[in-house]
One Martini backbone bead per residue (centre of mass of N, CA, C, O) as a GRO file, in nm:
protein
  354
    1MET     BB    1   9.695  13.313  11.158
    2GLY     BB    2   9.603  13.237  11.457
    3ILE     BB    3   9.413  13.263  11.723
    4ARG     BB    4   9.482  13.317  12.049
    5SER     BB    5   9.447  13.175  12.355
    6SER     BB    6   9.414  13.288  12.678
    7LEU     BB    7   9.400  13.004  12.781
    8PRO     BB    8   9.569  12.765  12.951
    9SER     BB    9   9.346  12.516  12.986
   10LYS     BB   10   9.120  12.291  12.945
   11ARG     BB   11   9.098  12.199  13.252
   12SER     BB   12   9.121  12.499  13.382
   13SER     BB   13   8.840  12.557  13.230
   14ALA     BB   14   8.510  12.622  13.276
   15LYS     BB   15   8.430  12.703  13.003
   16PHE     BB   16   8.523  12.451  12.858
   17ILE     BB   17   8.372  12.234  13.032
   18GLY     BB   18   8.090  12.343  12.923
   19CYS     BB   19   8.142  12.263  12.601
   20VAL     BB   20   8.090  11.914  12.629
   21LEU     BB   21   7.798  11.866  12.556
   22THR     BB   22   7.553  11.690  12.440
   23GLY     BB   23   7.469  11.813  12.136
   24LEU     BB   24   7.609  12.056  12.074
   25ALA     BB   25   7.570  12.349  11.915
   26ILE     BB   26   7.737  12.581  11.743
   27ASN     BB   27   7.605  12.846  11.865
   28SER     BB   28   7.658  12.763  12.164
   29MET     BB   29   7.971  12.750  12.136
   30VAL     BB   30   8.009  13.033  12.069
   31VAL     BB   31   7.886  13.160  12.336
   32ALA     BB   32   8.070  13.019  12.532
   33CYS     BB   33   8.382  13.012  12.383
   34SER     BB   34   8.410  13.280  12.219
   35SER     BB   35   8.569  13.540  12.174
   36PRO     BB   36   8.576  13.857  12.054
   37GLN     BB   37   8.821  13.817  11.889
   38ALA     BB   38   8.700  13.570  11.706
   39GLN     BB   39   8.428  13.746  11.621
   40GLN     BB   40   8.590  13.972  11.457
   41SER     BB   41   8.782  13.788  11.290
   42ASP     BB   42   8.901  13.742  10.936
   43LYS     BB   43   9.124  13.554  10.990
   44PRO     BB   44   9.247  13.276  10.897
   45ILE     BB   45   9.220  12.940  11.014
   46LYS     BB   46   9.398  12.649  11.073
   47LEU     BB   47   9.322  12.308  11.017
   48THR     BB   48   9.440  11.966  11.117
   49LEU     BB   49   9.349  11.672  10.999
   50VAL     BB   50   9.379  11.319  11.134
   51SER     BB   51   9.319  11.017  10.957
   52TYR     BB   52   9.157  10.748  10.831
   53ALA     BB   53   9.091  10.631  10.519
   54VAL     BB   54   8.756  10.582  10.550
   55THR     BB   55   8.663  10.892  10.620
   56LYS     BB   56   8.697  11.093  10.374
   57THR     BB   57   8.409  11.123  10.272
   58ALA     BB   58   8.266  11.208  10.539
   59TYR     BB   59   8.469  11.483  10.571
   60GLU     BB   60   8.397  11.628  10.293
   61ASN     BB   61   8.082  11.679  10.389
   62ILE     BB   62   8.151  11.822  10.677
   63ILE     BB   63   8.354  12.053  10.672
   64PRO     BB   64   8.173  12.259  10.489
   65LYS     BB   65   7.959  12.296  10.721
   66PHE     BB   66   8.154  12.394  10.947
   67ILE     BB   67   8.271  12.637  10.775
   68GLU     BB   68   7.977  12.791  10.756
   69GLN     BB   69   7.897  12.813  11.045
   70TRP     BB   70   8.130  12.957  11.155
   71LYS     BB   71   8.127  13.199  10.976
   72ALA     BB   72   7.827  13.286  11.068
   73GLN     BB   73   7.918  13.303  11.393
   74THR     BB   74   8.220  13.476  11.351
   75GLY     BB   75   8.366  13.556  11.065
   76GLN     BB   76   8.566  13.295  11.038
   77THR     BB   77   8.790  13.144  10.851
   78VAL     BB   78   8.843  12.800  10.785
   79GLU     BB   79   9.128  12.587  10.713
   80PHE     BB   80   9.172  12.261  10.575
   81GLU     BB   81   9.391  11.988  10.664
   82GLN     BB   82   9.442  11.670  10.527
   83SER     BB   83   9.499  11.322  10.666
   84TYR     BB   84   9.530  10.986  10.502
   85GLY     BB   85   9.539  10.651  10.660
   86GLY     BB   86   9.672  10.445  10.844
   87SER     BB   87   9.627  10.457  11.179
   88GLY     BB   88   9.907  10.367  11.262
   89SER     BB   89  10.055  10.569  11.075
   90GLN     BB   90   9.951  10.824  11.165
   91THR     BB   91  10.029  10.813  11.458
   92ARG     BB   92  10.346  10.815  11.404
   93ALA     BB   93  10.316  11.090  11.266
   94VAL     BB   94  10.243  11.261  11.513
   95ILE     BB   95  10.461  11.182  11.709
   96ASP     BB   96  10.687  11.287  11.470
   97GLY     BB   97  10.513  11.591  11.378
   98LEU     BB   98  10.230  11.589  11.278
   99ASP     BB   99  10.034  11.886  11.295
  100ALA     BB  100   9.776  11.808  11.462
  101ASP     BB  101   9.462  11.918  11.594
  102VAL     BB  102   9.309  11.657  11.491
  103VAL     BB  103   9.207  11.308  11.583
  104ALA     BB  104   9.064  11.028  11.373
  105LEU     BB  105   9.049  10.710  11.454
  106ALA     BB  106   8.990  10.372  11.488
  107LEU     BB  107   9.148  10.353  11.783
  108ALA     BB  108   9.215  10.436  12.105
  109GLY     BB  109   9.491  10.317  12.117
  110ASP     BB  110   9.623  10.542  11.939
  111THR     BB  111   9.552  10.775  12.102
  112GLU     BB  112   9.700  10.691  12.352
  113LYS     BB  113   9.976  10.713  12.237
  114ILE     BB  114   9.966  11.017  12.199
  115GLU     BB  115   9.935  11.055  12.492
  116LYS     BB  116  10.204  10.915  12.597
  117ALA     BB  117  10.371  11.135  12.429
  118GLY     BB  118  10.228  11.435  12.526
  119LEU     BB  119   9.990  11.555  12.312
  120ILE     BB  120   9.762  11.442  12.516
  121GLN     BB  121   9.567  11.455  12.746
  122PRO     BB  122   9.432  11.330  13.004
  123GLY     BB  123   9.084  11.278  12.964
  124TRP     BB  124   8.960  11.285  12.658
  125GLU     BB  125   8.711  11.102  12.683
  126GLN     BB  126   8.539  11.332  12.837
  127GLU     BB  127   8.513  11.582  12.644
  128LEU     BB  128   8.295  11.394  12.505
  129PRO     BB  129   8.060  11.244  12.380
  130ASN     BB  130   8.049  10.903  12.408
  131GLN     BB  131   8.366  10.888  12.489
  132SER     BB  132   8.463  10.996  12.211
  133ILE     BB  133   8.268  10.840  12.024
  134VAL     BB  134   8.161  10.904  11.678
  135HIS     BB  135   8.183  10.615  11.570
  136LYS     BB  136   8.065  10.307  11.402
  137SER     BB  137   8.122   9.952  11.363
  138VAL     BB  138   8.158   9.636  11.182
  139ALA     BB  139   8.229   9.333  11.064
  140ALA     BB  140   8.276   9.224  10.713
  141LEU     BB  141   8.206   8.988  10.445
  142VAL     BB  142   8.340   8.991  10.140
  143LEU     BB  143   8.222   8.858   9.824
  144ARG     BB  144   8.296   8.766   9.507
  145ASP     BB  145   8.040   8.576   9.488
  146ALA     BB  146   7.761   8.381   9.500
  147ASN     BB  147   7.957   8.126   9.525
  148THR     BB  148   8.050   8.230   9.808
  149ASN     BB  149   7.996   8.013  10.099
  150VAL     BB  150   7.973   8.251  10.327
  151LYS     BB  151   7.841   8.327  10.688
  152VAL     BB  152   8.076   8.242  10.896
  153TRP     BB  153   8.382   8.243  11.044
  154SER     BB  154   8.455   7.938  10.999
  155ASP     BB  155   8.464   7.958  10.675
  156LEU     BB  156   8.757   8.054  10.647
  157THR     BB  157   8.918   7.767  10.671
  158ARG     BB  158   8.874   7.687  10.401
  159ASP     BB  159   9.052   7.569  10.121
  160ASP     BB  160   8.859   7.780   9.919
  161ILE     BB  161   8.984   8.008  10.088
  162GLN     BB  162   9.072   8.370  10.040
  163VAL     BB  163   9.205   8.629  10.239
  164ILE     BB  164   9.153   8.986  10.298
  165THR     BB  165   9.382   9.161  10.491
  166ALA     BB  166   9.530   9.371  10.688
  167ASN     BB  167   9.778   9.518  10.857
  168PRO     BB  168   9.837   9.568  11.209
  169LYS     BB  169  10.083   9.741  11.202
  170THR     BB  170   9.929   9.980  11.025
  171SER     BB  171   9.620   9.872  11.093
  172GLY     BB  172   9.329   9.927  11.260
  173GLY     BB  173   9.144   9.740  11.108
  174ALA     BB  174   9.302   9.473  11.168
  175LYS     BB  175   9.265   9.458  11.441
  176TRP     BB  176   8.990   9.408  11.449
  177ASN     BB  177   8.972   9.162  11.265
  178ILE     BB  178   9.123   8.979  11.474
  179LEU     BB  179   8.918   9.031  11.713
  180ALA     BB  180   8.678   8.902  11.583
  181LEU     BB  181   8.801   8.617  11.551
  182TRP     BB  182   8.861   8.570  11.843
  183GLY     BB  183   8.580   8.657  11.984
  184SER     BB  184   8.414   8.411  11.815
  185VAL     BB  185   8.541   8.232  12.039
  186THR     BB  186   8.562   8.347  12.338
  187GLN     BB  187   8.250   8.449  12.342
  188ALA     BB  188   8.193   8.114  12.309
  189ARG     BB  189   8.395   7.986  12.533
  190GLY     BB  190   8.650   7.970  12.427
  191THR     BB  191   8.969   7.936  12.421
  192PRO     BB  192   9.286   8.089  12.353
  193GLU     BB  193   9.398   7.840  12.195
  194ALA     BB  194   9.151   7.821  11.999
  195ALA     BB  195   9.164   8.094  11.874
  196GLN     BB  196   9.454   8.091  11.770
  197THR     BB  197   9.415   7.852  11.573
  198PHE     BB  198   9.216   7.994  11.412
  199VAL     BB  199   9.368   8.253  11.313
  200GLU     BB  200   9.596   8.091  11.182
  201SER     BB  201   9.393   7.946  10.979
  202VAL     BB  202   9.319   8.229  10.823
  203PHE     BB  203   9.624   8.332  10.748
  204ARG     BB  204   9.686   8.103  10.570
  205ARG     BB  205   9.456   8.246  10.368
  206VAL     BB  206   9.674   8.508  10.324
  207PRO     BB  207   9.851   8.649  10.054
  208VAL     BB  208   9.825   8.966  10.172
  209LEU     BB  209   9.929   9.268  10.337
  210PRO     BB  210   9.786   9.553  10.355
  211LYS     BB  211   9.827   9.851  10.513
  212ASP     BB  212   9.517   9.905  10.472
  213ALA     BB  213   9.184   9.927  10.383
  214ARG     BB  214   9.184  10.066  10.114
  215GLU     BB  215   9.420   9.851   9.996
  216ALA     BB  216   9.241   9.597  10.046
  217SER     BB  217   9.016   9.694   9.857
  218ASP     BB  218   9.202   9.712   9.602
  219VAL     BB  219   9.286   9.422   9.592
  220PHE     BB  220   8.998   9.299   9.562
  221TYR     BB  221   8.866   9.479   9.345
  222LYS     BB  222   9.092   9.544   9.123
  223GLN     BB  223   9.285   9.284   9.140
  224GLY     BB  224   9.122   9.002   9.253
  225GLN     BB  225   9.204   8.904   9.517
  226GLY     BB  226   9.031   8.692   9.658
  227ASN     BB  227   8.710   8.571   9.825
  228VAL     BB  228   8.763   8.729  10.089
  229LEU     BB  229   8.678   9.049  10.269
  230ILE     BB  230   8.777   9.208  10.530
  231ASN     BB  231   8.565   9.465  10.679
  232TYR     BB  232   8.419   9.711  10.702
  233GLU     BB  233   8.078   9.806  10.675
  234ASN     BB  234   8.123  10.093  10.578
  235GLU     BB  235   8.318  10.036  10.347
  236VAL     BB  236   8.108   9.836  10.180
  237ILE     BB  237   7.880  10.062  10.158
  238LEU     BB  238   8.065  10.259   9.995
  239ALA     BB  239   8.140  10.072   9.757
  240SER     BB  240   7.829  10.025   9.665
  241GLN     BB  241   7.799  10.341   9.595
  242LYS     BB  242   8.053  10.312   9.377
  243GLY     BB  243   7.975  10.013   9.228
  244ASP     BB  244   8.085   9.782   9.447
  245LYS     BB  245   7.862   9.501   9.435
  246GLN     BB  246   7.938   9.291   9.646
  247PRO     BB  247   7.874   9.057   9.835
  248TYR     BB  248   7.753   9.028  10.196
  249VAL     BB  249   7.843   8.955  10.559
  250VAL     BB  250   7.708   9.007  10.889
  251PRO     BB  251   7.800   8.879  11.151
  252THR     BB  252   7.538   8.807  11.422
  253ASP     BB  253   7.647   8.643  11.650
  254TYR     BB  254   7.939   8.757  11.629
  255ASN     BB  255   8.069   9.083  11.711
  256ILE     BB  256   8.249   9.402  11.679
  257SER     BB  257   8.277   9.702  11.815
  258ILE     BB  258   8.384   9.957  11.598
  259ASP     BB  259   8.540  10.218  11.779
  260ASN     BB  260   8.568  10.585  11.707
  261PRO     BB  261   8.776  10.849  11.782
  262VAL     BB  262   8.799  11.158  11.900
  263ALA     BB  263   9.064  11.439  11.917
  264VAL     BB  264   9.254  11.687  12.076
  265VAL     BB  265   9.557  11.816  12.023
  266ASP     BB  266   9.698  11.992  12.254
  267ALA     BB  267   9.997  12.082  12.183
  268ASN     BB  268   9.905  12.210  11.924
  269VAL     BB  269   9.654  12.396  11.975
  270ASP     BB  270   9.847  12.582  12.151
  271LYS     BB  271  10.066  12.650  11.944
  272HIS     BB  272   9.823  12.746  11.719
  273GLY     BB  273   9.571  12.876  11.840
  274THR     BB  274   9.310  12.644  11.791
  275ARG     BB  275   9.132  12.548  12.049
  276GLN     BB  276   8.825  12.653  11.964
  277VAL     BB  277   8.797  12.536  11.683
  278ALA     BB  278   8.859  12.253  11.752
  279GLU     BB  279   8.638  12.201  11.964
  280ALA     BB  280   8.396  12.276  11.780
  281PHE     BB  281   8.451  12.053  11.564
  282THR     BB  282   8.414  11.797  11.763
  283GLN     BB  283   8.133  11.868  11.847
  284PHE     BB  284   8.002  11.879  11.552
  285LEU     BB  285   8.043  11.562  11.509
  286PHE     BB  286   7.758  11.505  11.721
  287THR     BB  287   7.562  11.611  11.542
  288PRO     BB  288   7.312  11.539  11.329
  289GLU     BB  289   7.439  11.650  11.084
  290ALA     BB  290   7.692  11.487  11.084
  291GLN     BB  291   7.585  11.197  11.148
  292LYS     BB  292   7.468  11.156  10.895
  293GLU     BB  293   7.705  11.162  10.718
  294PHE     BB  294   7.817  10.900  10.845
  295ALA     BB  295   7.590  10.728  10.770
  296LYS     BB  296   7.566  10.748  10.445
  297VAL     BB  297   7.869  10.595  10.454
  298GLY     BB  298   7.821  10.349  10.694
  299PHE     BB  299   7.822  10.469  10.971
  300ARG     BB  300   7.747  10.414  11.310
  301PRO     BB  301   7.560  10.598  11.490
  302VAL     BB  302   7.559  10.799  11.821
  303GLU     BB  303   7.311  10.946  11.780
  304PRO     BB  304   6.977  10.868  11.834
  305THR     BB  305   6.818  10.988  11.612
  306VAL     BB  306   7.003  10.875  11.372
  307GLU     BB  307   7.014  10.575  11.454
  308ALA     BB  308   6.709  10.539  11.416
  309GLU     BB  309   6.676  10.648  11.112
  310PHE     BB  310   6.947  10.401  11.047
  311ALA     BB  311   6.865  10.109  11.107
  312SER     BB  312   6.777   9.948  10.846
  313GLN     BB  313   7.116   9.949  10.761
  314PHE     BB  314   7.163   9.760  11.019
  315PRO     BB  315   7.238   9.486  11.148
  316LYS     BB  316   7.181   9.272  11.402
  317VAL     BB  317   7.380   9.193  11.686
  318GLU     BB  318   7.354   8.959  11.933
  319LYS     BB  319   7.687   8.959  12.001
  320LEU     BB  320   7.831   9.254  12.107
  321PHE     BB  321   8.142   9.331  12.139
  322THR     BB  322   8.417   9.472  12.306
  323ILE     BB  323   8.730   9.575  12.399
  324LYS     BB  324   8.664   9.536  12.714
  325ASP     BB  325   8.604   9.224  12.674
  326LEU     BB  326   8.942   9.203  12.594
  327GLY     BB  327   9.083   9.427  12.832
  328GLY     BB  328   9.178   9.650  12.631
  329TRP     BB  329   9.413   9.807  12.466
  330LYS     BB  330   9.670   9.766  12.636
  331GLU     BB  331   9.648   9.445  12.646
  332VAL     BB  332   9.599   9.392  12.354
  333ASP     BB  333   9.871   9.507  12.234
  334THR     BB  334  10.046   9.321  12.388
  335GLN     BB  335   9.933   9.044  12.325
  336PHE     BB  336   9.904   9.081  11.990
  337PHE     BB  337  10.102   9.362  11.861
  338ALA     BB  338  10.350   9.320  11.982
  339ASP     BB  339  10.656   9.218  11.991
  340GLY     BB  340  10.605   8.873  12.000
  341ALA     BB  341  10.320   8.850  11.965
  342ILE     BB  342  10.049   8.676  11.826
  343PHE     BB  343  10.086   8.773  11.560
  344ASP     BB  344  10.396   8.701  11.522
  345GLN     BB  345  10.362   8.396  11.577
  346ILE     BB  346  10.176   8.345  11.343
  347GLN     BB  347  10.371   8.450  11.125
  348ALA     BB  348  10.595   8.248  11.190
  349LYS     BB  349  10.440   7.968  11.151
  350ILE     BB  350  10.383   8.028  10.854
  351SER     BB  351  10.672   8.062  10.735
  352GLN     BB  352  10.793   7.774  10.843
  353SER     BB  353  10.580   7.607  10.644
  354LYS     BB  354  10.666   7.694  10.347
   0.00000   0.00000   0.00000
């Protein structure tokens, strides 16, 4: 049984508006936002975090730190339920009734779908530092071995290459992969027609479409399929830490900034009475303590001091484009991933030619 907030809504309360300052430490959060009831209660409160597959290791390190600090400051025990999977699948699950208090998804477009469903209030991007982008990554090309001579995006169209990437219908990571391929052409002043031809040529070399980035890694590492895996840079770093030390390349001429947001699910936290602790948790994710945990497992941090501390870990990209350079998620989802859009057109042409 959680403590119910007496506050009517996030947007109408000046107290909560004041709690979204960049780098707000947990003790400041408690002073500004927790009620006397919250500070005195020793009843456990449960939060449900719904995230995408490759964040699991980071959150397993971050959540105990938050629980410890919240307990020290308020006397209250927080218990977490966690759900991980493909970002697209997780988004649909939340819309269909998975009771998430906090969503940390692979792309803002998925968070916007939950907003459109009426579960997150408009303006969520302004509720946290850095437009609510909690960490970043770029696309990387994992090579089967040192003899796989791939260095740039265009190498993926060679006849000796088989590419593993996840399905963009279920995986946010796979959407980023396609957009990285597309932008490597259009950001170099190529035409949309040339970009579509290039993406189609790459996908003709894709033997299977796993449902999410973690499953794609398993297909590549454990099942031995393909000789190039398109994946998050952070997933490659994490795999290396776990002993899967395949060589990899981060294309540094053109690459996409994979921006990953976090948001409180307004309808659910108000129903559960968990708004105060949910907002405290999302703000904690932007502190140096949490940001270091993201960086340790390969995410590019957004907190400046941590970003500087881990700079040597991440190759500099000369032309790092963003989703805004491609028109924003609303336009991108319609153009690329809606039924009958570019991805479906590409798949249909590939199927017809087999």
